[in-house]
mmCIF file with all atom_site columns, N, CA and C in Angstrom:
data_model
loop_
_atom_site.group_PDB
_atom_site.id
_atom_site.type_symbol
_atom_site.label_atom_id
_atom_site.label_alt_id
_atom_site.label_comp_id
_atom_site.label_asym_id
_atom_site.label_entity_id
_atom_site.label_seq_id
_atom_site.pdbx_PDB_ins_code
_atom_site.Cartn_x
_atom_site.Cartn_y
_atom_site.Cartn_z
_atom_site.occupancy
_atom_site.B_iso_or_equiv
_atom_site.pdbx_formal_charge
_atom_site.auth_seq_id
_atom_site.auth_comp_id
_atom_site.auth_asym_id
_atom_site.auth_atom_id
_atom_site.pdbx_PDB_model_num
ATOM 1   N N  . UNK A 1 1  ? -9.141  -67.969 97.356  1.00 0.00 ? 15 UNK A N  1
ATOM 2   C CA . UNK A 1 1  ? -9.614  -67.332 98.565  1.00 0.00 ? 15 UNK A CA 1
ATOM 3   C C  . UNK A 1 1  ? -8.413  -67.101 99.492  1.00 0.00 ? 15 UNK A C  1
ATOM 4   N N  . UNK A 1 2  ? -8.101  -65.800 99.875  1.00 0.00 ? 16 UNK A N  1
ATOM 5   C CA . UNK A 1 2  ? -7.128  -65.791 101.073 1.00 0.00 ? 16 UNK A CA 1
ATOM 6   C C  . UNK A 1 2  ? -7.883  -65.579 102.333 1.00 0.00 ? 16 UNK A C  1
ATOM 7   N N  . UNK A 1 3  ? -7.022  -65.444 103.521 1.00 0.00 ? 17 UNK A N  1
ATOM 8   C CA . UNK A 1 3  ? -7.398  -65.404 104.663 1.00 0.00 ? 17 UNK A CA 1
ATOM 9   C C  . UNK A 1 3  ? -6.184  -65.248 105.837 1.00 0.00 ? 17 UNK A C  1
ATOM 10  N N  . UNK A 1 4  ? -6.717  -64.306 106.934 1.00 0.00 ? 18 UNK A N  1
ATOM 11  C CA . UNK A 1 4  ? -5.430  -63.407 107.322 1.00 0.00 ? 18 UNK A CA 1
ATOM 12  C C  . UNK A 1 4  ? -5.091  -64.819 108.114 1.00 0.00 ? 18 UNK A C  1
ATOM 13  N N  . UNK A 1 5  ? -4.178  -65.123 108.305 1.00 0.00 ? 19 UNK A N  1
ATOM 14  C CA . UNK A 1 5  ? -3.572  -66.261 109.387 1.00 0.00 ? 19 UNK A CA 1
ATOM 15  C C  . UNK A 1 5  ? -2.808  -65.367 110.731 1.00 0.00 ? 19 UNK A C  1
ATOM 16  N N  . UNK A 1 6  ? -2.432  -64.453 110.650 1.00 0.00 ? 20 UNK A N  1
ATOM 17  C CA . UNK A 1 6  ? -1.938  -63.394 111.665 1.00 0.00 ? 20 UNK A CA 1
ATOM 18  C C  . UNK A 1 6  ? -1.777  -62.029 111.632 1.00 0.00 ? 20 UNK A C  1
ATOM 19  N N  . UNK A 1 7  ? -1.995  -61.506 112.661 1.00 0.00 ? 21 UNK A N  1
ATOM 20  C CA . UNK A 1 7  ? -1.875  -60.142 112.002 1.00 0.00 ? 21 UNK A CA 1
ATOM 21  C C  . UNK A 1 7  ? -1.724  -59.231 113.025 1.00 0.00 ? 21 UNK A C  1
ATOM 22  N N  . UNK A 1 8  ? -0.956  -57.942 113.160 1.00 0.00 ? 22 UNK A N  1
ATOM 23  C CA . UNK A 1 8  ? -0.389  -57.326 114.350 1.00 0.00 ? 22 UNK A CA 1
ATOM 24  C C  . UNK A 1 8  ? 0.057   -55.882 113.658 1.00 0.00 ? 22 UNK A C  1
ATOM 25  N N  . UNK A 1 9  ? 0.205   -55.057 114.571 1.00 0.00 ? 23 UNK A N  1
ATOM 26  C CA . UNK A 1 9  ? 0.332   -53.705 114.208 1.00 0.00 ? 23 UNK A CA 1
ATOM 27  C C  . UNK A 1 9  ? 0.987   -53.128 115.240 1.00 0.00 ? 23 UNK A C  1
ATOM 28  N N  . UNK A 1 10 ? 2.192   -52.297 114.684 1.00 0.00 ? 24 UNK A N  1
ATOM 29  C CA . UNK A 1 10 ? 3.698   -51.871 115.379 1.00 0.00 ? 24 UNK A CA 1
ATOM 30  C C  . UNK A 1 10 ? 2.938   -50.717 115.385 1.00 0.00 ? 24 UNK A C  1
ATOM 31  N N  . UNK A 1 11 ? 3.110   -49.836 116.589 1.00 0.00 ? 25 UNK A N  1
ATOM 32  C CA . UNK A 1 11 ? 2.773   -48.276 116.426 1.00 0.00 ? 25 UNK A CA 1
ATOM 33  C C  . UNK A 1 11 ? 4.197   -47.664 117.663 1.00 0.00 ? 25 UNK A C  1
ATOM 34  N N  . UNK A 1 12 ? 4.446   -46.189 117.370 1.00 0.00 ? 26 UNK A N  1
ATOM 35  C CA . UNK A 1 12 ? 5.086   -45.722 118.486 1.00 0.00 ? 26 UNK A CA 1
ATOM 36  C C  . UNK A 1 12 ? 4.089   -44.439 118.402 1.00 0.00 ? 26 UNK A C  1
ATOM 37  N N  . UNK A 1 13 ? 3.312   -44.699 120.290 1.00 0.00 ? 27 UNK A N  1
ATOM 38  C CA . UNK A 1 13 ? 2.701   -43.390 120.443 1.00 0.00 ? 27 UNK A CA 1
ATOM 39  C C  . UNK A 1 13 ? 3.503   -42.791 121.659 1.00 0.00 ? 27 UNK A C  1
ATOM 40  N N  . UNK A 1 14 ? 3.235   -41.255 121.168 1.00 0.00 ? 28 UNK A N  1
ATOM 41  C CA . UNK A 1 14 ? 3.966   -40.237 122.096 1.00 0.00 ? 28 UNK A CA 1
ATOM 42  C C  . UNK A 1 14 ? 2.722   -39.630 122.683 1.00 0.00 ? 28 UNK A C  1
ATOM 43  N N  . UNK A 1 15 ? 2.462   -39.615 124.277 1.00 0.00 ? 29 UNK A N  1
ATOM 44  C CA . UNK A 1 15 ? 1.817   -39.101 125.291 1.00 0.00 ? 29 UNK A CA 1
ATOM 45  C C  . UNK A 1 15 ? 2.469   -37.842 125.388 1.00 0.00 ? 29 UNK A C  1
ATOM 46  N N  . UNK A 1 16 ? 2.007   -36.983 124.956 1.00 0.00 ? 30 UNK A N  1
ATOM 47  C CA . UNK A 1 16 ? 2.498   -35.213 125.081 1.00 0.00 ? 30 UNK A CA 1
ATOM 48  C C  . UNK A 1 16 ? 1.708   -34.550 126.482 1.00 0.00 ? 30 UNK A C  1
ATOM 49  N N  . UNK A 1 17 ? 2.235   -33.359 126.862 1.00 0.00 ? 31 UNK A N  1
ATOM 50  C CA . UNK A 1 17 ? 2.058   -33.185 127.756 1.00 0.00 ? 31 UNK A CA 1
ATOM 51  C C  . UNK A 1 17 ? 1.653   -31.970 127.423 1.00 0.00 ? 31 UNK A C  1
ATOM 52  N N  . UNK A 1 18 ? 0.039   -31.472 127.977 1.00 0.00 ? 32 UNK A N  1
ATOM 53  C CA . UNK A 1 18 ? -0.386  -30.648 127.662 1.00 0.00 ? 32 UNK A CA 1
ATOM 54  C C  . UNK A 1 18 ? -0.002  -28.878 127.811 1.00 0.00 ? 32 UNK A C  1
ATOM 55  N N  . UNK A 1 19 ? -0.342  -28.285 127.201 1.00 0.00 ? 33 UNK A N  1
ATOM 56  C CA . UNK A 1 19 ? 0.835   -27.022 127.253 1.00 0.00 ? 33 UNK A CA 1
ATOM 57  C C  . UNK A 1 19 ? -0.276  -25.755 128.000 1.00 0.00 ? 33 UNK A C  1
ATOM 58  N N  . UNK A 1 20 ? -1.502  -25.765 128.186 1.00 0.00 ? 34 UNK A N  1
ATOM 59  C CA . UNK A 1 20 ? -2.140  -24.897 129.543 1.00 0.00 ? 34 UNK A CA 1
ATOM 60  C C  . UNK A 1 20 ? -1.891  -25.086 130.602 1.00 0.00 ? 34 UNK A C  1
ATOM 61  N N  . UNK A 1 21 ? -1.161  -25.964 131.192 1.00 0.00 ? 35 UNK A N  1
ATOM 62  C CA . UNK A 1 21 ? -1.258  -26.216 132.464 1.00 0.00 ? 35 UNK A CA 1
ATOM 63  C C  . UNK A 1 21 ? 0.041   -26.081 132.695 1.00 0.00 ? 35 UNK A C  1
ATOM 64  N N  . UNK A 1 22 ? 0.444   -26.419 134.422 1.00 0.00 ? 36 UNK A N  1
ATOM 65  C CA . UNK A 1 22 ? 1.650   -26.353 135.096 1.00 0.00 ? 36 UNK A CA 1
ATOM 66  C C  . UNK A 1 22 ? 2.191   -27.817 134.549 1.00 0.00 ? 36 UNK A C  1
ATOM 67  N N  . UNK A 1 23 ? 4.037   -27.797 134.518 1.00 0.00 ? 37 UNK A N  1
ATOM 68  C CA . UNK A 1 23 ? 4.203   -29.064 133.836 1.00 0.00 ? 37 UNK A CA 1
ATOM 69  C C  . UNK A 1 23 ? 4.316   -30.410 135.375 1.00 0.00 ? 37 UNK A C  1
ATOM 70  N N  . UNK A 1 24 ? 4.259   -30.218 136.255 1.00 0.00 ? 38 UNK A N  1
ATOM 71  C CA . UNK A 1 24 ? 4.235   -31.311 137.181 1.00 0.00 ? 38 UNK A CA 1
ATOM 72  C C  . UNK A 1 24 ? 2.911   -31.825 137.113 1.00 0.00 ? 38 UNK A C  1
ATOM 73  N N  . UNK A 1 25 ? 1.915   -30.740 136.962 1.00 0.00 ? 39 UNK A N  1
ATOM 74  C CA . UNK A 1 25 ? 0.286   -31.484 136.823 1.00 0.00 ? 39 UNK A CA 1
ATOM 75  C C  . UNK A 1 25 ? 0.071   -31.869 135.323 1.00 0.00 ? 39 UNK A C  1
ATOM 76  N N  . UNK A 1 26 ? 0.808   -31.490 134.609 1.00 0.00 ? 40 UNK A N  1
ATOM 77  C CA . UNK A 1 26 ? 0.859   -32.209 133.091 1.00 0.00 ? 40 UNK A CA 1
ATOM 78  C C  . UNK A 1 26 ? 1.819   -33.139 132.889 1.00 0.00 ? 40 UNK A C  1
ATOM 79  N N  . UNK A 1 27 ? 2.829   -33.726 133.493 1.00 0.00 ? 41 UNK A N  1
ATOM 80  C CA . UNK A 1 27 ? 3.361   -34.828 133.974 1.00 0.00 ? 41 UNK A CA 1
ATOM 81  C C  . UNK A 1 27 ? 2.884   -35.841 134.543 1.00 0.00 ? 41 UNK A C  1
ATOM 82  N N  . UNK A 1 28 ? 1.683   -35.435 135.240 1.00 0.00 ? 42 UNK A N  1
ATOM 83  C CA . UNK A 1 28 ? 0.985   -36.741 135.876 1.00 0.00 ? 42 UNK A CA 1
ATOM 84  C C  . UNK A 1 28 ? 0.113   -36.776 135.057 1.00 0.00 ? 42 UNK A C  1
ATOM 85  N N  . UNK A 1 29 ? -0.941  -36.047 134.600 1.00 0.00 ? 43 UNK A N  1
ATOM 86  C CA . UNK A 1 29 ? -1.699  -36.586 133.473 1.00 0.00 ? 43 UNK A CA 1
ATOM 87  C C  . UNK A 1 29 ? -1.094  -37.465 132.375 1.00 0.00 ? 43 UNK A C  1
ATOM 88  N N  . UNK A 1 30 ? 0.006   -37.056 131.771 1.00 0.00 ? 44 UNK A N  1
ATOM 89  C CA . UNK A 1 30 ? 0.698   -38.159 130.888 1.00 0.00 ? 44 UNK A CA 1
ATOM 90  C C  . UNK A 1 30 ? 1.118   -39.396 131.628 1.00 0.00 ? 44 UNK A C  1
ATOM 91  N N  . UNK A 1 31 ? 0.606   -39.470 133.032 1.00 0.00 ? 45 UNK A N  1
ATOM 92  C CA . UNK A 1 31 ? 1.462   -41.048 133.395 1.00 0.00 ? 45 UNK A CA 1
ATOM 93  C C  . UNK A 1 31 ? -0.082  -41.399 133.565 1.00 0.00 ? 45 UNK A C  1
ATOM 94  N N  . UNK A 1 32 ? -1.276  -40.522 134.158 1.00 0.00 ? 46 UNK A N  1
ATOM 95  C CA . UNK A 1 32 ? -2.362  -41.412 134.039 1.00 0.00 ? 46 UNK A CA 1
ATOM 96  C C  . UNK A 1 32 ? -2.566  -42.176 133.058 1.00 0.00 ? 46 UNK A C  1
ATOM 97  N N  . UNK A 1 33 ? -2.582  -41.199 131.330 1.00 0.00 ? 47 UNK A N  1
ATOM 98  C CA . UNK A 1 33 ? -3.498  -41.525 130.472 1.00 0.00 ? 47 UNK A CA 1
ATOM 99  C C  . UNK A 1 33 ? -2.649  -42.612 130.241 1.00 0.00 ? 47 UNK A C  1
ATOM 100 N N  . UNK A 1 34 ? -0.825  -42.801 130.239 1.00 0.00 ? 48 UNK A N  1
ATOM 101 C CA . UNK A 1 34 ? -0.751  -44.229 129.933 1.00 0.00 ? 48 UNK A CA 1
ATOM 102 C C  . UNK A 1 34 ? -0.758  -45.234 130.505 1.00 0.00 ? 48 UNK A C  1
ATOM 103 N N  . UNK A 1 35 ? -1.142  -44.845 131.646 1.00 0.00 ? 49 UNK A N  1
ATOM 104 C CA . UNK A 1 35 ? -1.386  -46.108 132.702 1.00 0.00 ? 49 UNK A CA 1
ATOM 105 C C  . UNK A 1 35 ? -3.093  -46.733 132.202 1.00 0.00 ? 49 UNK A C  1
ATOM 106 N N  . UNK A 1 36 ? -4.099  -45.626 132.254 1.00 0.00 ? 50 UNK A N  1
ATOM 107 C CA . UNK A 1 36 ? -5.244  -45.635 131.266 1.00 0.00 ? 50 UNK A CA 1
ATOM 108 C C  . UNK A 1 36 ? -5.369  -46.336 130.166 1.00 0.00 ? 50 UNK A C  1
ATOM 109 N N  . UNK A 1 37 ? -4.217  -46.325 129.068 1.00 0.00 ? 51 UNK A N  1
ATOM 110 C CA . UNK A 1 37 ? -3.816  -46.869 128.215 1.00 0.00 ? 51 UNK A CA 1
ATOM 111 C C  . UNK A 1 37 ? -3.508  -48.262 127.931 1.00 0.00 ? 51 UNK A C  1
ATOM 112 N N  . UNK A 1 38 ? -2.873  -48.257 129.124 1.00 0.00 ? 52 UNK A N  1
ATOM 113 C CA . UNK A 1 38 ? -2.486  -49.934 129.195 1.00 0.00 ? 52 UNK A CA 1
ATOM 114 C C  . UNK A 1 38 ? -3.799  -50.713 130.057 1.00 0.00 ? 52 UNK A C  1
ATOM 115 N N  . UNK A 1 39 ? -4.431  -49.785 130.595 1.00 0.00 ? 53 UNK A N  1
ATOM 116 C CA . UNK A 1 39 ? -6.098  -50.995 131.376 1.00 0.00 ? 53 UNK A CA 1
ATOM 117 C C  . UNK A 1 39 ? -6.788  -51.185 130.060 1.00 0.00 ? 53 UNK A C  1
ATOM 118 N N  . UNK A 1 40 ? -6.417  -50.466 129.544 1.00 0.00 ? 54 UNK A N  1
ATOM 119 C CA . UNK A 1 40 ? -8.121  -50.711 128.266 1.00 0.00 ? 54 UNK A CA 1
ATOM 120 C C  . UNK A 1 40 ? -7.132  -51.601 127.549 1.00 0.00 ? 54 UNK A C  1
ATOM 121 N N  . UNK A 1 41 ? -6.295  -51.881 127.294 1.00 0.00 ? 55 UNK A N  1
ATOM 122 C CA . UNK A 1 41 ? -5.720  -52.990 126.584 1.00 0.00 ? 55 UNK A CA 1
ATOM 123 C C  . UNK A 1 41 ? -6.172  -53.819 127.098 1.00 0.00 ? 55 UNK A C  1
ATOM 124 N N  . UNK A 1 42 ? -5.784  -54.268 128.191 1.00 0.00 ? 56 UNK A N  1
ATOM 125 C CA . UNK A 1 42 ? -5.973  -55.329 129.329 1.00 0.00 ? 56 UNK A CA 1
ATOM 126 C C  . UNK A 1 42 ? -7.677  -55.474 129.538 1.00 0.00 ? 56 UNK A C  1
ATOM 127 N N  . UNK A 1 43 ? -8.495  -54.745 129.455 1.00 0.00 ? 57 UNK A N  1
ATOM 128 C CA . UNK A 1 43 ? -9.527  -54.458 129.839 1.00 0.00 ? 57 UNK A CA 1
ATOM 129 C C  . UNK A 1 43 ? -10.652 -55.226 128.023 1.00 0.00 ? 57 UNK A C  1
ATOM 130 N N  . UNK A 1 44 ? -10.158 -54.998 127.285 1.00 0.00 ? 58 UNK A N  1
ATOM 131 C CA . UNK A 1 44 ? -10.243 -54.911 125.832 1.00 0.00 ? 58 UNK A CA 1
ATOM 132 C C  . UNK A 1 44 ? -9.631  -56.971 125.198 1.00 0.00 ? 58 UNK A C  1
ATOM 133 N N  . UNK A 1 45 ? -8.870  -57.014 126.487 1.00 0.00 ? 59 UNK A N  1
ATOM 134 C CA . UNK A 1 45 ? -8.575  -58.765 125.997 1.00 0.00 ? 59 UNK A CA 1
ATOM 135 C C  . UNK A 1 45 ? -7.622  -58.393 124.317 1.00 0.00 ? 59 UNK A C  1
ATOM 136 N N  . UNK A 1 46 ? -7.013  -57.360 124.608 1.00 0.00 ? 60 UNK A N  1
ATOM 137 C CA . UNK A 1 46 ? -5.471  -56.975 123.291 1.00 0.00 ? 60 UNK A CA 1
ATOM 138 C C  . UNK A 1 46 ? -4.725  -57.806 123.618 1.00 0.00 ? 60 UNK A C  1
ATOM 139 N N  . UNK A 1 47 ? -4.188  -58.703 122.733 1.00 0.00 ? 61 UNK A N  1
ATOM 140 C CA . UNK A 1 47 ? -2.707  -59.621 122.740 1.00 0.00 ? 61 UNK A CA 1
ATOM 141 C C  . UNK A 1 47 ? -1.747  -58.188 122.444 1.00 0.00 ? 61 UNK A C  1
ATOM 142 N N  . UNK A 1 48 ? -0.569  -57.379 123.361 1.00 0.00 ? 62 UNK A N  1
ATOM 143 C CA . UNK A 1 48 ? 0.388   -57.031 123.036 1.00 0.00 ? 62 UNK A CA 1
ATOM 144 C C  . UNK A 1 48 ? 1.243   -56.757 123.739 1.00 0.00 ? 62 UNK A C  1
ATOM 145 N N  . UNK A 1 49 ? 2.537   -56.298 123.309 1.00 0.00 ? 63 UNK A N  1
ATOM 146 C CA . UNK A 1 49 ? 3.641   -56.528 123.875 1.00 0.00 ? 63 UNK A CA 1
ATOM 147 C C  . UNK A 1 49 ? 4.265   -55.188 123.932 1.00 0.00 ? 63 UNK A C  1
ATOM 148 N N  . UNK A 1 50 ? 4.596   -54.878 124.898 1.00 0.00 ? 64 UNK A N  1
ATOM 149 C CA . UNK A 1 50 ? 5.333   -53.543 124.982 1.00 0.00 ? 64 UNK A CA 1
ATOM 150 C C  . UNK A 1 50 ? 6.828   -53.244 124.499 1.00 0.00 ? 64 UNK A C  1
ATOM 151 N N  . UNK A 1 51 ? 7.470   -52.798 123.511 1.00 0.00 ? 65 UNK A N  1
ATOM 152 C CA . UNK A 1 51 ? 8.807   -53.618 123.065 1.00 0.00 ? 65 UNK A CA 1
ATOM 153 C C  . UNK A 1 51 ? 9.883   -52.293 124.148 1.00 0.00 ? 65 UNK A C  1
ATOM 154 N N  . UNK A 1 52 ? 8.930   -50.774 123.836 1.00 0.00 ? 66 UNK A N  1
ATOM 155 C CA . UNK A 1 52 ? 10.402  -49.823 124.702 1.00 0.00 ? 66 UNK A CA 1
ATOM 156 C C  . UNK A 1 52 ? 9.140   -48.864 125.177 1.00 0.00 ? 66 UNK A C  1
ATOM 157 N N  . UNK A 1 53 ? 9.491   -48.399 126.593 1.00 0.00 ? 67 UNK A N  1
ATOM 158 C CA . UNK A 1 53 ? 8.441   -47.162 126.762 1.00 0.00 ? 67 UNK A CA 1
ATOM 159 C C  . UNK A 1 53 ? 9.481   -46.337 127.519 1.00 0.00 ? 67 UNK A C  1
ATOM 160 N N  . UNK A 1 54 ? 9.582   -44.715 126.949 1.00 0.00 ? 68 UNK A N  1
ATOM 161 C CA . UNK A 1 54 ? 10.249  -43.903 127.655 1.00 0.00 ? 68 UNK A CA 1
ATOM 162 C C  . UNK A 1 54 ? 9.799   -42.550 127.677 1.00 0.00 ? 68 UNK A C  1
ATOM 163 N N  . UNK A 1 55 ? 10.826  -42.552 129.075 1.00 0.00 ? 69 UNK A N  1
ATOM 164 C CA . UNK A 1 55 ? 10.243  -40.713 129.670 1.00 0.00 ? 69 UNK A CA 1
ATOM 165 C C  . UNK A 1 55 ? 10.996  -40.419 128.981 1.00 0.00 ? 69 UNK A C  1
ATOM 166 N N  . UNK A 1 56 ? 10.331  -38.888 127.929 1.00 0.00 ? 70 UNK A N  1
ATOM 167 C CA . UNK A 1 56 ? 11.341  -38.032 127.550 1.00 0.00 ? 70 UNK A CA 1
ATOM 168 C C  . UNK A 1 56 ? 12.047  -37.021 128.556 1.00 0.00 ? 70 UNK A C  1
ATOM 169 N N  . UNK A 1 57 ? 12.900  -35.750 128.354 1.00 0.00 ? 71 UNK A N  1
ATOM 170 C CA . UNK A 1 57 ? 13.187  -35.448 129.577 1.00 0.00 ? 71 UNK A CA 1
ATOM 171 C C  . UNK A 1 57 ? 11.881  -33.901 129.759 1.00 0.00 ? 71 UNK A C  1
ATOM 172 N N  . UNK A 1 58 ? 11.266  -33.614 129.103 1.00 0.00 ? 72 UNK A N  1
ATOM 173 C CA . UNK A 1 58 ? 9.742   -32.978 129.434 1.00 0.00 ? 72 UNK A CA 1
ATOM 174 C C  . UNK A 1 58 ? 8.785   -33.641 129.512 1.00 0.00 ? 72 UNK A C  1
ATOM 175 N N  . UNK A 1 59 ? 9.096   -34.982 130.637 1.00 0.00 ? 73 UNK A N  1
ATOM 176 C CA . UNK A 1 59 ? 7.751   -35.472 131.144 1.00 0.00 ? 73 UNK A CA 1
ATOM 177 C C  . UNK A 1 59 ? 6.538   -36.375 130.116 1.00 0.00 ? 73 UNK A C  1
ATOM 178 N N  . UNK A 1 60 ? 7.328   -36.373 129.241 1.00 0.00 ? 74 UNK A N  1
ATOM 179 C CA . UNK A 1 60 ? 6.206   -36.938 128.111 1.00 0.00 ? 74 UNK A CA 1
ATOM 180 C C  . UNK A 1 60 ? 6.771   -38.527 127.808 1.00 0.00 ? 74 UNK A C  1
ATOM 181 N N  . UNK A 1 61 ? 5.949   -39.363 127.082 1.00 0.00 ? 75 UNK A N  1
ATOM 182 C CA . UNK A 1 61 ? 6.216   -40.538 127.516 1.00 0.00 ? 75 UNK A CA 1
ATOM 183 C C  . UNK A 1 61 ? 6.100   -41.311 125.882 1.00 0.00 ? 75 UNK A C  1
ATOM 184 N N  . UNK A 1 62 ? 6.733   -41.979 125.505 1.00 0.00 ? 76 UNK A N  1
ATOM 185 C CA . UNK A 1 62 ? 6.646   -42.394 124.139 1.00 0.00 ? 76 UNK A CA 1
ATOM 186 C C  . UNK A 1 62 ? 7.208   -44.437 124.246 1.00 0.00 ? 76 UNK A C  1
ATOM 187 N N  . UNK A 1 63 ? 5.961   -44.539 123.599 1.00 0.00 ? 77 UNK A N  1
ATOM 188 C CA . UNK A 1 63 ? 5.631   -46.195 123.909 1.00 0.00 ? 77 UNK A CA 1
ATOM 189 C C  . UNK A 1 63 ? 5.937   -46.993 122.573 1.00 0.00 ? 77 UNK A C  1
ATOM 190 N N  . UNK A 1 64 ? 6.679   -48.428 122.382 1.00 0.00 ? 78 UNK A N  1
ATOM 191 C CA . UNK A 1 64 ? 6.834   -48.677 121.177 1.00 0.00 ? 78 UNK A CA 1
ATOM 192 C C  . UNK A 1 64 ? 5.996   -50.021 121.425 1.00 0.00 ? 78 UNK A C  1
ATOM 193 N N  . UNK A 1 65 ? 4.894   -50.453 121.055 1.00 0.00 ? 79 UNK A N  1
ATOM 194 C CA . UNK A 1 65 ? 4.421   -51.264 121.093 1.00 0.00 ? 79 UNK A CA 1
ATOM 195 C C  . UNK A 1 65 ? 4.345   -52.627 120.141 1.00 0.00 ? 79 UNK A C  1
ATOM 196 N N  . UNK A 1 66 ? 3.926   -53.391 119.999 1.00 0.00 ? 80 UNK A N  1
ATOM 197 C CA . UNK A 1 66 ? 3.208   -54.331 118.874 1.00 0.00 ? 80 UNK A CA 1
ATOM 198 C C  . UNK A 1 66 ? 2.225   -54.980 119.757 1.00 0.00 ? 80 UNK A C  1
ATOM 199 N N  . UNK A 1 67 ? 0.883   -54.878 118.701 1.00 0.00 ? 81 UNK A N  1
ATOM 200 C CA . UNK A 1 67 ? -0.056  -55.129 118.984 1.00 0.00 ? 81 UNK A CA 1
ATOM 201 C C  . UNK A 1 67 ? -1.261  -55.644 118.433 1.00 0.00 ? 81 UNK A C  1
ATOM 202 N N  . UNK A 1 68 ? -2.207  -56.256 118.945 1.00 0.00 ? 82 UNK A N  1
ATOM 203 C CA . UNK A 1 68 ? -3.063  -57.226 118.047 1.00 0.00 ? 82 UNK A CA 1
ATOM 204 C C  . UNK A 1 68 ? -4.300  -56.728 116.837 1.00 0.00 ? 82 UNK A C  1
ATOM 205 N N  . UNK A 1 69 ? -4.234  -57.153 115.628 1.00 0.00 ? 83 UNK A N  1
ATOM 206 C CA . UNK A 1 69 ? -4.934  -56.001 114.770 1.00 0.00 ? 83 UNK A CA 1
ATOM 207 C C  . UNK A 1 69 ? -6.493  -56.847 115.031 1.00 0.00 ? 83 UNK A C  1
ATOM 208 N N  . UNK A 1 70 ? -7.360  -55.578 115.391 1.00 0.00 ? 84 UNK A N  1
ATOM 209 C CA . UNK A 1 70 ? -8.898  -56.094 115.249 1.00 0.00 ? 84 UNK A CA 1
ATOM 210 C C  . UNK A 1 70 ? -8.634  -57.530 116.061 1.00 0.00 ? 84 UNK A C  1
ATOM 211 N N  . UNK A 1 71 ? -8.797  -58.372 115.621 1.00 0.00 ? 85 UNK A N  1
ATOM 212 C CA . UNK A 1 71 ? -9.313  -59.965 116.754 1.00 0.00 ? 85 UNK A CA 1
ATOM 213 C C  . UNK A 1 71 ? -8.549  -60.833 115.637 1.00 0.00 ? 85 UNK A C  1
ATOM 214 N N  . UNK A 1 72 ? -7.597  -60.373 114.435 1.00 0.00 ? 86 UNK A N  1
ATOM 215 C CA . UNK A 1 72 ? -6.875  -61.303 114.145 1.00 0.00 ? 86 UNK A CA 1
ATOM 216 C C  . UNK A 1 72 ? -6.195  -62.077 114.628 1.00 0.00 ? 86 UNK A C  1
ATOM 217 N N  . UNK A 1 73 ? -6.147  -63.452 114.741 1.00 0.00 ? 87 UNK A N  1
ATOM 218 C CA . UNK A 1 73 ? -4.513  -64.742 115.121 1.00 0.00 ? 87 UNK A CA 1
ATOM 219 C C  . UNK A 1 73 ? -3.647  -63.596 115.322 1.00 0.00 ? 87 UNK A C  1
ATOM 220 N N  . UNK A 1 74 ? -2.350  -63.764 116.719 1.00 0.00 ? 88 UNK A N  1
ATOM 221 C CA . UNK A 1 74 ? -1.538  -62.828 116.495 1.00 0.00 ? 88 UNK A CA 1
ATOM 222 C C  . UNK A 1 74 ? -0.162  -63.715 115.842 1.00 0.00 ? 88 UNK A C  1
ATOM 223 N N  . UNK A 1 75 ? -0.460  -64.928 115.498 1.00 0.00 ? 89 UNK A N  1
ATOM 224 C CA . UNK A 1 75 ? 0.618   -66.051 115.080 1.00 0.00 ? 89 UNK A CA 1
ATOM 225 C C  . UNK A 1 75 ? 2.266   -65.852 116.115 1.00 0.00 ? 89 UNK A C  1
ATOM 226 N N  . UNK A 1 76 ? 2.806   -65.491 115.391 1.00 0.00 ? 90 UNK A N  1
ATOM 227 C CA . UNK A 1 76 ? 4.075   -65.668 116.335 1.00 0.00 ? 90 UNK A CA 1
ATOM 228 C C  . UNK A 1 76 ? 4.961   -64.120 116.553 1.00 0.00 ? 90 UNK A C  1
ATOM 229 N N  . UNK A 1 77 ? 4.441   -63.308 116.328 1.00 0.00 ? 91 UNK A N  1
ATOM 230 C CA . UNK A 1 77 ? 4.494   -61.420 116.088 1.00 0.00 ? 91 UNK A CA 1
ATOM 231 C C  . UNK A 1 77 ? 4.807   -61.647 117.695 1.00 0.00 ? 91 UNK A C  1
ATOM 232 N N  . UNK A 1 78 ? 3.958   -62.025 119.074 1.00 0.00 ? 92 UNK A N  1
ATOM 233 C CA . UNK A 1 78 ? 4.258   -61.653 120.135 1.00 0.00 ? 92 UNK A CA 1
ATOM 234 C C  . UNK A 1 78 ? 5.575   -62.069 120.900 1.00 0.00 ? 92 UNK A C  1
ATOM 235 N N  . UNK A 1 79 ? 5.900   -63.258 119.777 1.00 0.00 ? 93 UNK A N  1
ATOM 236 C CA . UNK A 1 79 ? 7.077   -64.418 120.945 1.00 0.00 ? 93 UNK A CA 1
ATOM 237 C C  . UNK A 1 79 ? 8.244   -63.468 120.945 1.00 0.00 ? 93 UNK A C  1
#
């Protein structure tokens, strides 16, 4: 029988900035949704850790995270 003892999941998401609109009002939408982004973590009880988050230079925002898979142990992935 196995059984997960920890478990965590690296993602890098890129917040793009939508291309109908003006880019200062599509600049702030990309800082809402990741501000958005990070409550529902918080909001959601996610063990994770933010490792790099950056503005590109068109306003768009790209996050390197690790983060907790499903409600697995996150064992020692966060330290």
């Amino acid at each position: 029988m196995k059984r997960v003892k920890a478990a965590c999941i690296c993602q890098t998401l890129h917040f793009m900035l939508k291309e109908d609109v003006e880019q200062s009002y599509a600049v702030k939408l990309v800082n809402d949704e990741v501000e958005s982004y990070k409550k529902s973590l918080e909001r959601h009880n996610t063990k994770h850790k933010i490792v790099e988050e950056t503005v590109q230079p068109d306003g768009s925002v790209i996050i390197k995270i690790i983060k907790q898979y499903n409600q697995s142990p996150v064992g020692e992935y966060l330290n």
